[in-house]
PDB file of C-alpha atoms in Angstrom:
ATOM      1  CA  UNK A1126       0.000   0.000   0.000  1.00 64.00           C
ATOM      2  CA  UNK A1127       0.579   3.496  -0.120  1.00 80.00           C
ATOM      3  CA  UNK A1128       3.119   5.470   2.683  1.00 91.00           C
ATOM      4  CA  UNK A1129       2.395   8.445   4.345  1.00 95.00           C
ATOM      5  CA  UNK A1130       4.439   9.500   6.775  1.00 96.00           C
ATOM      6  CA  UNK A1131       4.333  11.991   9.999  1.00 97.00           C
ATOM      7  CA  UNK A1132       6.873  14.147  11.547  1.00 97.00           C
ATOM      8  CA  UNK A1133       7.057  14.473  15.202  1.00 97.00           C
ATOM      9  CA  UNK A1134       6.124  11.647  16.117  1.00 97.00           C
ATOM     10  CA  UNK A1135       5.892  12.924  19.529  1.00 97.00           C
ATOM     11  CA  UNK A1136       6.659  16.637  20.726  1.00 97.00           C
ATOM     12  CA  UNK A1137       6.371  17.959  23.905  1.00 97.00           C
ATOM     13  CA  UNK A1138       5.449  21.872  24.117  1.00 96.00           C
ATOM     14  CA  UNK A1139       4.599  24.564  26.793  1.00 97.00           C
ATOM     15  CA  UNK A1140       1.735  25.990  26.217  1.00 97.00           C
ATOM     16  CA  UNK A1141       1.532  29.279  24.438  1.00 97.00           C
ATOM     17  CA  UNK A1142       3.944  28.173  21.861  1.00 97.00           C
ATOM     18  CA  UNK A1143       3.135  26.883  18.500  1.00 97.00           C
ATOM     19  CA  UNK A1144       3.628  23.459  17.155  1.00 97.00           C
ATOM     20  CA  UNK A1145       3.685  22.199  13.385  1.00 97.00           C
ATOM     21  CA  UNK A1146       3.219  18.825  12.160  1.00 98.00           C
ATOM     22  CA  UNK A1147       4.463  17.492   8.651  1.00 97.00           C
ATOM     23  CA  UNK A1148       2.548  14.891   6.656  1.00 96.00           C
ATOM     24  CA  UNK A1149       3.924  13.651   3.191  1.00 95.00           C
ATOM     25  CA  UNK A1150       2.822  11.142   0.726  1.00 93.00           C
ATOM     26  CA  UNK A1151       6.103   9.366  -0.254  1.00 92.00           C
ATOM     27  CA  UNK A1152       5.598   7.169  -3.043  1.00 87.00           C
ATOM     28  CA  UNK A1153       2.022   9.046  -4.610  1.00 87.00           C
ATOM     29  CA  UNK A1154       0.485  12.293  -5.173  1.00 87.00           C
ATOM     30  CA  UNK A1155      -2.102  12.973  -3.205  1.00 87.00           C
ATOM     31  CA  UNK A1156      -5.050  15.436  -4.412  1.00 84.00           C
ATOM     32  CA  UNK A1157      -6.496  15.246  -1.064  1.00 89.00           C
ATOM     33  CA  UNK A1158      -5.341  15.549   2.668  1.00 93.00           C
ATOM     34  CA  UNK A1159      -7.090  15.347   5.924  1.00 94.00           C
ATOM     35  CA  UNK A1160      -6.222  16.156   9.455  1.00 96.00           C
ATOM     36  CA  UNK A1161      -7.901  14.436  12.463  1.00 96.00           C
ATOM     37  CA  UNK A1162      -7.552  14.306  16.174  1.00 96.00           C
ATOM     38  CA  UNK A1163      -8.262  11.639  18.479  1.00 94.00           C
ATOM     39  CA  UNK A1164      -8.507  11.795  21.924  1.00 93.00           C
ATOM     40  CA  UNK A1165      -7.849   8.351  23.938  1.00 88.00           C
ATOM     41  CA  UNK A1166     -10.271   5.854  23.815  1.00 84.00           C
ATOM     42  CA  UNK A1167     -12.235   8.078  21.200  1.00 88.00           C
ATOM     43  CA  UNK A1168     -13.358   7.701  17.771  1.00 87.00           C
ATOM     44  CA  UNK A1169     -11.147   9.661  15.258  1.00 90.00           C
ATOM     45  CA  UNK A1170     -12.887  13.159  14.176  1.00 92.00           C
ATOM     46  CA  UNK A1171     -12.269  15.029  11.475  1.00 92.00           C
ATOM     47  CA  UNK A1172     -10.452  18.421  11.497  1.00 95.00           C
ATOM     48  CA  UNK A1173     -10.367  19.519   8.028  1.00 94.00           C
ATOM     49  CA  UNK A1174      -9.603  18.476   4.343  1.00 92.00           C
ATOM     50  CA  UNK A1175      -7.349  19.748   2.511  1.00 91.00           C
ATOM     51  CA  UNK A1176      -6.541  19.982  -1.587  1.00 87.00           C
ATOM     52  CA  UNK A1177      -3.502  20.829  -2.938  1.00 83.00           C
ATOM     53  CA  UNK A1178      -2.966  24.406  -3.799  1.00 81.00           C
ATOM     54  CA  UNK A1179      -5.960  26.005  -2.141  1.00 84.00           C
ATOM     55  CA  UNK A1180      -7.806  26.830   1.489  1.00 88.00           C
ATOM     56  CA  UNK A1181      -8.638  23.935   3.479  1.00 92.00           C
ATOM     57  CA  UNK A1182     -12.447  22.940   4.369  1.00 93.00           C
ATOM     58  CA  UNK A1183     -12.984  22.461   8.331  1.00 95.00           C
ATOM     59  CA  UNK A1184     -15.446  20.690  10.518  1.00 93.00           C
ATOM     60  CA  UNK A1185     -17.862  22.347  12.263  1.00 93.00           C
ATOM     61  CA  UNK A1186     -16.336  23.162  15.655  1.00 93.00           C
ATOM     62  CA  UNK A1187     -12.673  23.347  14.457  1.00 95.00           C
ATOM     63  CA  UNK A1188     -10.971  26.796  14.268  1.00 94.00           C
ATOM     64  CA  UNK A1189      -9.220  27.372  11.360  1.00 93.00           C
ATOM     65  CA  UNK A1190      -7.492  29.999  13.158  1.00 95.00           C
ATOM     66  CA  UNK A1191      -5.711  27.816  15.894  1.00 96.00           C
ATOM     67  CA  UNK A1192      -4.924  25.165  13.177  1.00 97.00           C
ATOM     68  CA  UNK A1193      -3.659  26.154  10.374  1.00 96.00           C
ATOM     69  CA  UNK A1194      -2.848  23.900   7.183  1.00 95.00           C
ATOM     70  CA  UNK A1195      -1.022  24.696   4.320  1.00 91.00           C
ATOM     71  CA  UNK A1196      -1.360  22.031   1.177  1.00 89.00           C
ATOM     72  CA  UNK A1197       2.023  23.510  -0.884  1.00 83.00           C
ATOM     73  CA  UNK A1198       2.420  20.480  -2.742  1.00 89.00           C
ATOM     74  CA  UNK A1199       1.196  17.135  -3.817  1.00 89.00           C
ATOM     75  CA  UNK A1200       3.111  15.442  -1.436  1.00 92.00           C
ATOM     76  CA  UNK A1201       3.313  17.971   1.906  1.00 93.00           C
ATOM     77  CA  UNK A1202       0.785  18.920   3.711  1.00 94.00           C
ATOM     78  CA  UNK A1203       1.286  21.057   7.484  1.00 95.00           C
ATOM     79  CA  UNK A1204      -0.693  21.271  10.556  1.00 97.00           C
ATOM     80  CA  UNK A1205      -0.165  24.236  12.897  1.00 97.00           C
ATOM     81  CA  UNK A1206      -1.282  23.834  15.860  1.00 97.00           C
ATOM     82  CA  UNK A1207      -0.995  27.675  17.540  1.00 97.00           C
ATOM     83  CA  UNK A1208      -0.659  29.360  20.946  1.00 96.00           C
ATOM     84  CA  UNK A1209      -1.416  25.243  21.820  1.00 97.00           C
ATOM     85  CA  UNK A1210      -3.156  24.961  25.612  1.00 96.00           C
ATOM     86  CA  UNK A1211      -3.029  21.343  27.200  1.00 96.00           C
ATOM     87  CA  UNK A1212      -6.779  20.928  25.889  1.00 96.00           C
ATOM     88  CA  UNK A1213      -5.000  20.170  22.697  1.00 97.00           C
ATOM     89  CA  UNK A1214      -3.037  17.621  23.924  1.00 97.00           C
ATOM     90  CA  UNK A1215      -4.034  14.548  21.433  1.00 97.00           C
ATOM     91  CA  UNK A1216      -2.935  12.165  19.106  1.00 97.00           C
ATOM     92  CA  UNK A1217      -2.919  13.543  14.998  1.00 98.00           C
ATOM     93  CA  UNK A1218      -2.788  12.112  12.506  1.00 97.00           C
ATOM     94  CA  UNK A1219      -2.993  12.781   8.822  1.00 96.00           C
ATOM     95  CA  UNK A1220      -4.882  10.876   5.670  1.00 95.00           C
ATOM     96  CA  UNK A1221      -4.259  11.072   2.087  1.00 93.00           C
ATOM     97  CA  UNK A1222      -5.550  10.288  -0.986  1.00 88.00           C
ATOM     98  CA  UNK A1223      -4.905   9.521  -3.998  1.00 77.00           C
ATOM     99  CA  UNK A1224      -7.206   9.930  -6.550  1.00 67.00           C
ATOM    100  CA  UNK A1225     -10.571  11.693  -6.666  1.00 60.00           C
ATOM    101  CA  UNK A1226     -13.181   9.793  -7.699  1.00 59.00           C
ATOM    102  CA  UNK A1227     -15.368   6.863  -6.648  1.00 55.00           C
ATOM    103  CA  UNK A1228     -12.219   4.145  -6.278  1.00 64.00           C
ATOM    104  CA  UNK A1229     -10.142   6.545  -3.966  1.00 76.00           C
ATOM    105  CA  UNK A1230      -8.039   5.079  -0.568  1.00 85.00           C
ATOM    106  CA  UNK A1231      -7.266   6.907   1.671  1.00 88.00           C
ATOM    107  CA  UNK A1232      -3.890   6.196   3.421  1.00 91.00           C
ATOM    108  CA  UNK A1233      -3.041   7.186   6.937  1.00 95.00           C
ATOM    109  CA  UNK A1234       0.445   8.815   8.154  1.00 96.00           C
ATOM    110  CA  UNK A1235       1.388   6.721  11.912  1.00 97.00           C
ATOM    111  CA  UNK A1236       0.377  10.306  13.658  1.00 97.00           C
ATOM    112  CA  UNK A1237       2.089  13.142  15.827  1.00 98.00           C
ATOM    113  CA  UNK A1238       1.035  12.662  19.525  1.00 97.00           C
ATOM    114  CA  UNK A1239       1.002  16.115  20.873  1.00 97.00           C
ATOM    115  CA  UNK A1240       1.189  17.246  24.842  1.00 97.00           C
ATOM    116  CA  UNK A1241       1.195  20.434  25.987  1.00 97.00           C
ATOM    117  CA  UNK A1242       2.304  21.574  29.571  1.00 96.00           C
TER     118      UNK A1242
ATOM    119  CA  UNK B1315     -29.431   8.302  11.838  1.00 66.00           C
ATOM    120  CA  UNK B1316     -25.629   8.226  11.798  1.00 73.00           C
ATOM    121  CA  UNK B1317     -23.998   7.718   8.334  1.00 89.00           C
ATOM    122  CA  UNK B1318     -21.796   4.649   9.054  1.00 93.00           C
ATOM    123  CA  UNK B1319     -23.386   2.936  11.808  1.00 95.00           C
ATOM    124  CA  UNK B1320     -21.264   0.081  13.920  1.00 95.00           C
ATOM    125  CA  UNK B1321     -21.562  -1.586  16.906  1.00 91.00           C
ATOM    126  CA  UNK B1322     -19.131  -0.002  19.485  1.00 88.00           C
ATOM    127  CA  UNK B1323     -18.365  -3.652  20.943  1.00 89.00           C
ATOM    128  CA  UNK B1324     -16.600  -4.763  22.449  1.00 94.00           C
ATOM    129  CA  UNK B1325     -16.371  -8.256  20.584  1.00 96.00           C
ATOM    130  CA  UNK B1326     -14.965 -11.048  22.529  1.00 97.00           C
ATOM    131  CA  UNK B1327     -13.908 -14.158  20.681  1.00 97.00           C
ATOM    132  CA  UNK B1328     -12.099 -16.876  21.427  1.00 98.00           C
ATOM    133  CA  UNK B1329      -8.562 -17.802  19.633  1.00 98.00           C
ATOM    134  CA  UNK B1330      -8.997 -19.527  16.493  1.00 97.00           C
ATOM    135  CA  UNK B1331     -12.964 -18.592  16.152  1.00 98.00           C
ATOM    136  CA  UNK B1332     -14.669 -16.516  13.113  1.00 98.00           C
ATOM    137  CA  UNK B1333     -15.331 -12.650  14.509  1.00 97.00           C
ATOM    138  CA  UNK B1334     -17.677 -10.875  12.518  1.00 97.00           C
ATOM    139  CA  UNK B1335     -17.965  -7.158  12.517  1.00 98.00           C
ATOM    140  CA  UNK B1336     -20.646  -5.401  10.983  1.00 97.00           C
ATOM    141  CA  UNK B1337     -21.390  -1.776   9.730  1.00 97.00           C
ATOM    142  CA  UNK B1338     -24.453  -0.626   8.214  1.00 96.00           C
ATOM    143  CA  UNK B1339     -24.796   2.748   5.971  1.00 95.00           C
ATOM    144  CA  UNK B1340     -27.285   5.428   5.285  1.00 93.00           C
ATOM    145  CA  UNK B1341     -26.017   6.884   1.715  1.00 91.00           C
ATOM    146  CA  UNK B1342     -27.241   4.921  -1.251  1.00 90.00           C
ATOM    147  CA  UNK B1343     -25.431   6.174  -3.881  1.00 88.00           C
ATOM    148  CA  UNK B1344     -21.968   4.749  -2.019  1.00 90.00           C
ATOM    149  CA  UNK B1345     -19.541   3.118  -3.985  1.00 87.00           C
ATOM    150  CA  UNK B1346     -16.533   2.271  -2.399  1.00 91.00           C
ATOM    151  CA  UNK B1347     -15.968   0.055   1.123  1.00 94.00           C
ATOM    152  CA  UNK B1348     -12.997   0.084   3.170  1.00 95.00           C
ATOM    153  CA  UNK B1349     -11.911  -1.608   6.732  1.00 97.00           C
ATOM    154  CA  UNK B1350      -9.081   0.063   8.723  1.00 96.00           C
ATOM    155  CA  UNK B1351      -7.165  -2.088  11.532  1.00 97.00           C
ATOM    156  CA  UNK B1352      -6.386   0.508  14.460  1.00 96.00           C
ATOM    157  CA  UNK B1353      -4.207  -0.572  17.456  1.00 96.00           C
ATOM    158  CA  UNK B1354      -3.904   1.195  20.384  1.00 93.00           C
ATOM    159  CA  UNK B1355      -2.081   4.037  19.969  1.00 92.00           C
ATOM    160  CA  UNK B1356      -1.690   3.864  16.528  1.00 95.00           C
ATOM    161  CA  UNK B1357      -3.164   4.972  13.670  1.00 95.00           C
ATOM    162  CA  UNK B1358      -5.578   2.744  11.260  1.00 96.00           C
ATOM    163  CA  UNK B1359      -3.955   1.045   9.065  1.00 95.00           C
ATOM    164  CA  UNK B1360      -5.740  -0.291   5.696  1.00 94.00           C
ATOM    165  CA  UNK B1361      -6.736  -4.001   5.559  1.00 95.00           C
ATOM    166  CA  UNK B1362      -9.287  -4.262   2.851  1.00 94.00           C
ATOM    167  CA  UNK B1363     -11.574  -2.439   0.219  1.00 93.00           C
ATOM    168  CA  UNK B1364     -14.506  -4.053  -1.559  1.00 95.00           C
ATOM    169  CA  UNK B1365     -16.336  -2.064  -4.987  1.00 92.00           C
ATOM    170  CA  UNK B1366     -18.908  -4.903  -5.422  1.00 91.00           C
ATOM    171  CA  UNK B1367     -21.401  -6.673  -4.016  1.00 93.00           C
ATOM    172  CA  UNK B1368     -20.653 -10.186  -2.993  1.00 95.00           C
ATOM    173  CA  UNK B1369     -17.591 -11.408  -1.024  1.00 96.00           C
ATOM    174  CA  UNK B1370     -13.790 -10.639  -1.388  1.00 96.00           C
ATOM    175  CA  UNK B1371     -11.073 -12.879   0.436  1.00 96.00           C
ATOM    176  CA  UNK B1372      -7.299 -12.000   1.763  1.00 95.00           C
ATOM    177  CA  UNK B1373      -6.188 -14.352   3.846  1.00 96.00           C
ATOM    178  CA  UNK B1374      -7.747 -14.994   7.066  1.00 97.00           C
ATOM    179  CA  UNK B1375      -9.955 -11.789   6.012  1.00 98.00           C
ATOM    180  CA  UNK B1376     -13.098 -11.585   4.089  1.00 98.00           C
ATOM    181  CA  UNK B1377     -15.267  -8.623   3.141  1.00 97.00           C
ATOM    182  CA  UNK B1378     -18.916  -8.697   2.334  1.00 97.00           C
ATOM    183  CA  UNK B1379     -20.751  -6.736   0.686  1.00 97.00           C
ATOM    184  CA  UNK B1380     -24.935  -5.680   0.262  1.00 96.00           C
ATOM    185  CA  UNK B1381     -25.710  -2.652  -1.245  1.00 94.00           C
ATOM    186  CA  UNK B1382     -29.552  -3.452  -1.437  1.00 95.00           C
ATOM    187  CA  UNK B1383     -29.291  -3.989   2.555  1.00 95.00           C
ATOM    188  CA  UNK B1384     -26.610  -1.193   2.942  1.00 95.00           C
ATOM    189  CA  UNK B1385     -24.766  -3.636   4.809  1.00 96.00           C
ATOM    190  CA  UNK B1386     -20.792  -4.191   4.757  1.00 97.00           C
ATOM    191  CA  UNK B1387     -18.792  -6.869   6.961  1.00 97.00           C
ATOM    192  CA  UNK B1388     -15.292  -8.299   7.822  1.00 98.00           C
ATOM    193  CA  UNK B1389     -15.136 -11.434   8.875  1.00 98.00           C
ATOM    194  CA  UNK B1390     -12.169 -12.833  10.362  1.00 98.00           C
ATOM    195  CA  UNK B1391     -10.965 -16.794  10.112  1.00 98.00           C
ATOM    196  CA  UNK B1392      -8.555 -18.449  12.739  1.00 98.00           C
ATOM    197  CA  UNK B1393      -8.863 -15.315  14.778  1.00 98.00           C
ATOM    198  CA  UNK B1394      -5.701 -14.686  16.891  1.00 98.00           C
ATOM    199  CA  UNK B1395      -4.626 -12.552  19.668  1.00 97.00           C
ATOM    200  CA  UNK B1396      -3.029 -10.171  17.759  1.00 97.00           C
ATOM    201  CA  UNK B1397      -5.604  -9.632  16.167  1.00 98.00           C
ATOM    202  CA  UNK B1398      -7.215  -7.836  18.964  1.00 98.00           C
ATOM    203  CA  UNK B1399      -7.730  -4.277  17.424  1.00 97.00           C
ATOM    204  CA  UNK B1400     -10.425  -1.555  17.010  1.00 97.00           C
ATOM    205  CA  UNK B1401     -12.121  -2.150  13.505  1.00 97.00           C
ATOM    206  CA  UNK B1402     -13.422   0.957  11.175  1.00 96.00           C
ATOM    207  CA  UNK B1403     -15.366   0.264   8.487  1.00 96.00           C
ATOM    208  CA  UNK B1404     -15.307   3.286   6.044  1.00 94.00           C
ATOM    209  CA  UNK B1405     -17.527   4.517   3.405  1.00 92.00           C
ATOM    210  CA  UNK B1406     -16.725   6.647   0.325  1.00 88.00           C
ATOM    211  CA  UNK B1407     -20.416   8.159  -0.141  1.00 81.00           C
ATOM    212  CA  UNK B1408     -21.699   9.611  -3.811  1.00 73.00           C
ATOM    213  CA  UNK B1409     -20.720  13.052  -2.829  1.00 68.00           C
ATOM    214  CA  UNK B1410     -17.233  11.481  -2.803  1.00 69.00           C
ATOM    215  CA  UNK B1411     -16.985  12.291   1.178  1.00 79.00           C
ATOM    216  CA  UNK B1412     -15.495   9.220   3.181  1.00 86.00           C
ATOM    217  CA  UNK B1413     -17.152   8.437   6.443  1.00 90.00           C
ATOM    218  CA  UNK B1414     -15.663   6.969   8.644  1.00 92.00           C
ATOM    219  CA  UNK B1415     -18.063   4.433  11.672  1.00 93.00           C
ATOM    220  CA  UNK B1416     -17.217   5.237  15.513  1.00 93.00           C
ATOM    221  CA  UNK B1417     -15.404   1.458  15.081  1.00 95.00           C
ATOM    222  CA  UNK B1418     -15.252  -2.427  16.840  1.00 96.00           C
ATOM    223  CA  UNK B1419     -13.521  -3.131  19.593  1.00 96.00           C
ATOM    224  CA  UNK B1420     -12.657  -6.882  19.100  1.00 97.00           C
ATOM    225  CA  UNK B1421     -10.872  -9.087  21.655  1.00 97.00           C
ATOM    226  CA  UNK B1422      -9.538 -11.977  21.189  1.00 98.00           C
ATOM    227  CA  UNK B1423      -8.878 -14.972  23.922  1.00 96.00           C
ATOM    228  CA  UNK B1424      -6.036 -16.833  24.129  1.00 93.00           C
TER     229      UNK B1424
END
Protein backbone atom coordinates (compact mmCIF):
# COMPACT_ATOMS: atom_id res chain seq x y z
CA UNK A 1 0.00 0.00 0.00
CA UNK A 2 0.58 3.50 -0.12
CA UNK A 3 3.12 5.47 2.68
CA UNK A 4 2.39 8.44 4.35
CA UNK A 5 4.44 9.50 6.78
CA UNK A 6 4.33 11.99 10.00
CA UNK A 7 6.87 14.15 11.55
CA UNK A 8 7.06 14.47 15.20
CA UNK A 9 6.12 11.65 16.12
CA UNK A 10 5.89 12.92 19.53
CA UNK A 11 6.66 16.64 20.73
CA UNK A 12 6.37 17.96 23.90
CA UNK A 13 5.45 21.87 24.12
CA UNK A 14 4.60 24.56 26.79
CA UNK A 15 1.74 25.99 26.22
CA UNK A 16 1.53 29.28 24.44
CA UNK A 17 3.94 28.17 21.86
CA UNK A 18 3.14 26.88 18.50
CA UNK A 19 3.63 23.46 17.15
CA UNK A 20 3.68 22.20 13.39
CA UNK A 21 3.22 18.82 12.16
CA UNK A 22 4.46 17.49 8.65
CA UNK A 23 2.55 14.89 6.66
CA UNK A 24 3.92 13.65 3.19
CA UNK A 25 2.82 11.14 0.73
CA UNK A 26 6.10 9.37 -0.25
CA UNK A 27 5.60 7.17 -3.04
CA UNK A 28 2.02 9.05 -4.61
CA UNK A 29 0.49 12.29 -5.17
CA UNK A 30 -2.10 12.97 -3.21
CA UNK A 31 -5.05 15.44 -4.41
CA UNK A 32 -6.50 15.25 -1.06
CA UNK A 33 -5.34 15.55 2.67
CA UNK A 34 -7.09 15.35 5.92
CA UNK A 35 -6.22 16.16 9.45
CA UNK A 36 -7.90 14.44 12.46
CA UNK A 37 -7.55 14.31 16.17
CA UNK A 38 -8.26 11.64 18.48
CA UNK A 39 -8.51 11.79 21.92
CA UNK A 40 -7.85 8.35 23.94
CA UNK A 41 -10.27 5.85 23.82
CA UNK A 42 -12.23 8.08 21.20
CA UNK A 43 -13.36 7.70 17.77
CA UNK A 44 -11.15 9.66 15.26
CA UNK A 45 -12.89 13.16 14.18
CA UNK A 46 -12.27 15.03 11.47
CA UNK A 47 -10.45 18.42 11.50
CA UNK A 48 -10.37 19.52 8.03
CA UNK A 49 -9.60 18.48 4.34
CA UNK A 50 -7.35 19.75 2.51
CA UNK A 51 -6.54 19.98 -1.59
CA UNK A 52 -3.50 20.83 -2.94
CA UNK A 53 -2.97 24.41 -3.80
CA UNK A 54 -5.96 26.00 -2.14
CA UNK A 55 -7.81 26.83 1.49
CA UNK A 56 -8.64 23.94 3.48
CA UNK A 57 -12.45 22.94 4.37
CA UNK A 58 -12.98 22.46 8.33
CA UNK A 59 -15.45 20.69 10.52
CA UNK A 60 -17.86 22.35 12.26
CA UNK A 61 -16.34 23.16 15.65
CA UNK A 62 -12.67 23.35 14.46
CA UNK A 63 -10.97 26.80 14.27
CA UNK A 64 -9.22 27.37 11.36
CA UNK A 65 -7.49 30.00 13.16
CA UNK A 66 -5.71 27.82 15.89
CA UNK A 67 -4.92 25.16 13.18
CA UNK A 68 -3.66 26.15 10.37
CA UNK A 69 -2.85 23.90 7.18
CA UNK A 70 -1.02 24.70 4.32
CA UNK A 71 -1.36 22.03 1.18
CA UNK A 72 2.02 23.51 -0.88
CA UNK A 73 2.42 20.48 -2.74
CA UNK A 74 1.20 17.14 -3.82
CA UNK A 75 3.11 15.44 -1.44
CA UNK A 76 3.31 17.97 1.91
CA UNK A 77 0.78 18.92 3.71
CA UNK A 78 1.29 21.06 7.48
CA UNK A 79 -0.69 21.27 10.56
CA UNK A 80 -0.17 24.24 12.90
CA UNK A 81 -1.28 23.83 15.86
CA UNK A 82 -1.00 27.68 17.54
CA UNK A 83 -0.66 29.36 20.95
CA UNK A 84 -1.42 25.24 21.82
CA UNK A 85 -3.16 24.96 25.61
CA UNK A 86 -3.03 21.34 27.20
CA UNK A 87 -6.78 20.93 25.89
CA UNK A 88 -5.00 20.17 22.70
CA UNK A 89 -3.04 17.62 23.92
CA UNK A 90 -4.03 14.55 21.43
CA UNK A 91 -2.93 12.16 19.11
CA UNK A 92 -2.92 13.54 15.00
CA UNK A 93 -2.79 12.11 12.51
CA UNK A 94 -2.99 12.78 8.82
CA UNK A 95 -4.88 10.88 5.67
CA UNK A 96 -4.26 11.07 2.09
CA UNK A 97 -5.55 10.29 -0.99
CA UNK A 98 -4.91 9.52 -4.00
CA UNK A 99 -7.21 9.93 -6.55
CA UNK A 100 -10.57 11.69 -6.67
CA UNK A 101 -13.18 9.79 -7.70
CA UNK A 102 -15.37 6.86 -6.65
CA UNK A 103 -12.22 4.14 -6.28
CA UNK A 104 -10.14 6.54 -3.97
CA UNK A 105 -8.04 5.08 -0.57
CA UNK A 106 -7.27 6.91 1.67
CA UNK A 107 -3.89 6.20 3.42
CA UNK A 108 -3.04 7.19 6.94
CA UNK A 109 0.44 8.81 8.15
CA UNK A 110 1.39 6.72 11.91
CA UNK A 111 0.38 10.31 13.66
CA UNK A 112 2.09 13.14 15.83
CA UNK A 113 1.03 12.66 19.53
CA UNK A 114 1.00 16.12 20.87
CA UNK A 115 1.19 17.25 24.84
CA UNK A 116 1.19 20.43 25.99
CA UNK A 117 2.30 21.57 29.57
CA UNK B 1 -29.43 8.30 11.84
CA UNK B 2 -25.63 8.23 11.80
CA UNK B 3 -24.00 7.72 8.33
CA UNK B 4 -21.80 4.65 9.05
CA UNK B 5 -23.39 2.94 11.81
CA UNK B 6 -21.26 0.08 13.92
CA UNK B 7 -21.56 -1.59 16.91
CA UNK B 8 -19.13 0.00 19.48
CA UNK B 9 -18.36 -3.65 20.94
CA UNK B 10 -16.60 -4.76 22.45
CA UNK B 11 -16.37 -8.26 20.58
CA UNK B 12 -14.97 -11.05 22.53
CA UNK B 13 -13.91 -14.16 20.68
CA UNK B 14 -12.10 -16.88 21.43
CA UNK B 15 -8.56 -17.80 19.63
CA UNK B 16 -9.00 -19.53 16.49
CA UNK B 17 -12.96 -18.59 16.15
CA UNK B 18 -14.67 -16.52 13.11
CA UNK B 19 -15.33 -12.65 14.51
CA UNK B 20 -17.68 -10.88 12.52
CA UNK B 21 -17.97 -7.16 12.52
CA UNK B 22 -20.65 -5.40 10.98
CA UNK B 23 -21.39 -1.78 9.73
CA UNK B 24 -24.45 -0.63 8.21
CA UNK B 25 -24.80 2.75 5.97
CA UNK B 26 -27.28 5.43 5.29
CA UNK B 27 -26.02 6.88 1.71
CA UNK B 28 -27.24 4.92 -1.25
CA UNK B 29 -25.43 6.17 -3.88
CA UNK B 30 -21.97 4.75 -2.02
CA UNK B 31 -19.54 3.12 -3.99
CA UNK B 32 -16.53 2.27 -2.40
CA UNK B 33 -15.97 0.06 1.12
CA UNK B 34 -13.00 0.08 3.17
CA UNK B 35 -11.91 -1.61 6.73
CA UNK B 36 -9.08 0.06 8.72
CA UNK B 37 -7.16 -2.09 11.53
CA UNK B 38 -6.39 0.51 14.46
CA UNK B 39 -4.21 -0.57 17.46
CA UNK B 40 -3.90 1.19 20.38
CA UNK B 41 -2.08 4.04 19.97
CA UNK B 42 -1.69 3.86 16.53
CA UNK B 43 -3.16 4.97 13.67
CA UNK B 44 -5.58 2.74 11.26
CA UNK B 45 -3.95 1.05 9.07
CA UNK B 46 -5.74 -0.29 5.70
CA UNK B 47 -6.74 -4.00 5.56
CA UNK B 48 -9.29 -4.26 2.85
CA UNK B 49 -11.57 -2.44 0.22
CA UNK B 50 -14.51 -4.05 -1.56
CA UNK B 51 -16.34 -2.06 -4.99
CA UNK B 52 -18.91 -4.90 -5.42
CA UNK B 53 -21.40 -6.67 -4.02
CA UNK B 54 -20.65 -10.19 -2.99
CA UNK B 55 -17.59 -11.41 -1.02
CA UNK B 56 -13.79 -10.64 -1.39
CA UNK B 57 -11.07 -12.88 0.44
CA UNK B 58 -7.30 -12.00 1.76
CA UNK B 59 -6.19 -14.35 3.85
CA UNK B 60 -7.75 -14.99 7.07
CA UNK B 61 -9.96 -11.79 6.01
CA UNK B 62 -13.10 -11.59 4.09
CA UNK B 63 -15.27 -8.62 3.14
CA UNK B 64 -18.92 -8.70 2.33
CA UNK B 65 -20.75 -6.74 0.69
CA UNK B 66 -24.93 -5.68 0.26
CA UNK B 67 -25.71 -2.65 -1.24
CA UNK B 68 -29.55 -3.45 -1.44
CA UNK B 69 -29.29 -3.99 2.56
CA UNK B 70 -26.61 -1.19 2.94
CA UNK B 71 -24.77 -3.64 4.81
CA UNK B 72 -20.79 -4.19 4.76
CA UNK B 73 -18.79 -6.87 6.96
CA UNK B 74 -15.29 -8.30 7.82
CA UNK B 75 -15.14 -11.43 8.87
CA UNK B 76 -12.17 -12.83 10.36
CA UNK B 77 -10.96 -16.79 10.11
CA UNK B 78 -8.56 -18.45 12.74
CA UNK B 79 -8.86 -15.31 14.78
CA UNK B 80 -5.70 -14.69 16.89
CA UNK B 81 -4.63 -12.55 19.67
CA UNK B 82 -3.03 -10.17 17.76
CA UNK B 83 -5.60 -9.63 16.17
CA UNK B 84 -7.22 -7.84 18.96
CA UNK B 85 -7.73 -4.28 17.42
CA UNK B 86 -10.43 -1.56 17.01
CA UNK B 87 -12.12 -2.15 13.51
CA UNK B 88 -13.42 0.96 11.17
CA UNK B 89 -15.37 0.26 8.49
CA UNK B 90 -15.31 3.29 6.04
CA UNK B 91 -17.53 4.52 3.40
CA UNK B 92 -16.73 6.65 0.32
CA UNK B 93 -20.42 8.16 -0.14
CA UNK B 94 -21.70 9.61 -3.81
CA UNK B 95 -20.72 13.05 -2.83
CA UNK B 96 -17.23 11.48 -2.80
CA UNK B 97 -16.98 12.29 1.18
CA UNK B 98 -15.49 9.22 3.18
CA UNK B 99 -17.15 8.44 6.44
CA UNK B 100 -15.66 6.97 8.64
CA UNK B 101 -18.06 4.43 11.67
CA UNK B 102 -17.22 5.24 15.51
CA UNK B 103 -15.40 1.46 15.08
CA UNK B 104 -15.25 -2.43 16.84
CA UNK B 105 -13.52 -3.13 19.59
CA UNK B 106 -12.66 -6.88 19.10
CA UNK B 107 -10.87 -9.09 21.65
CA UNK B 108 -9.54 -11.98 21.19
CA UNK B 109 -8.88 -14.97 23.92
CA UNK B 110 -6.04 -16.83 24.13
Amino acid sequence: GAVVSQHPSWVICKSGTSVKIECRSLDFQATTMFWYRQFPKQSLMLMATSNEGSKATYEQGVEKDKFLINHASLTLSTLTVTSAHPEDSSFYICSARALAGAQSTQYFGPGTRLTVL
Amino acid sequence: QKEVEQNSGPLSVPEGAIASLNCTYSDRGSQSFFWYRQYSGKSPELIMFIYSNGDKEDGRFTAQLNKASQYVSLLIRDSQPSDSATYLCAVHTGGFKTIFGAGTRLFVKA
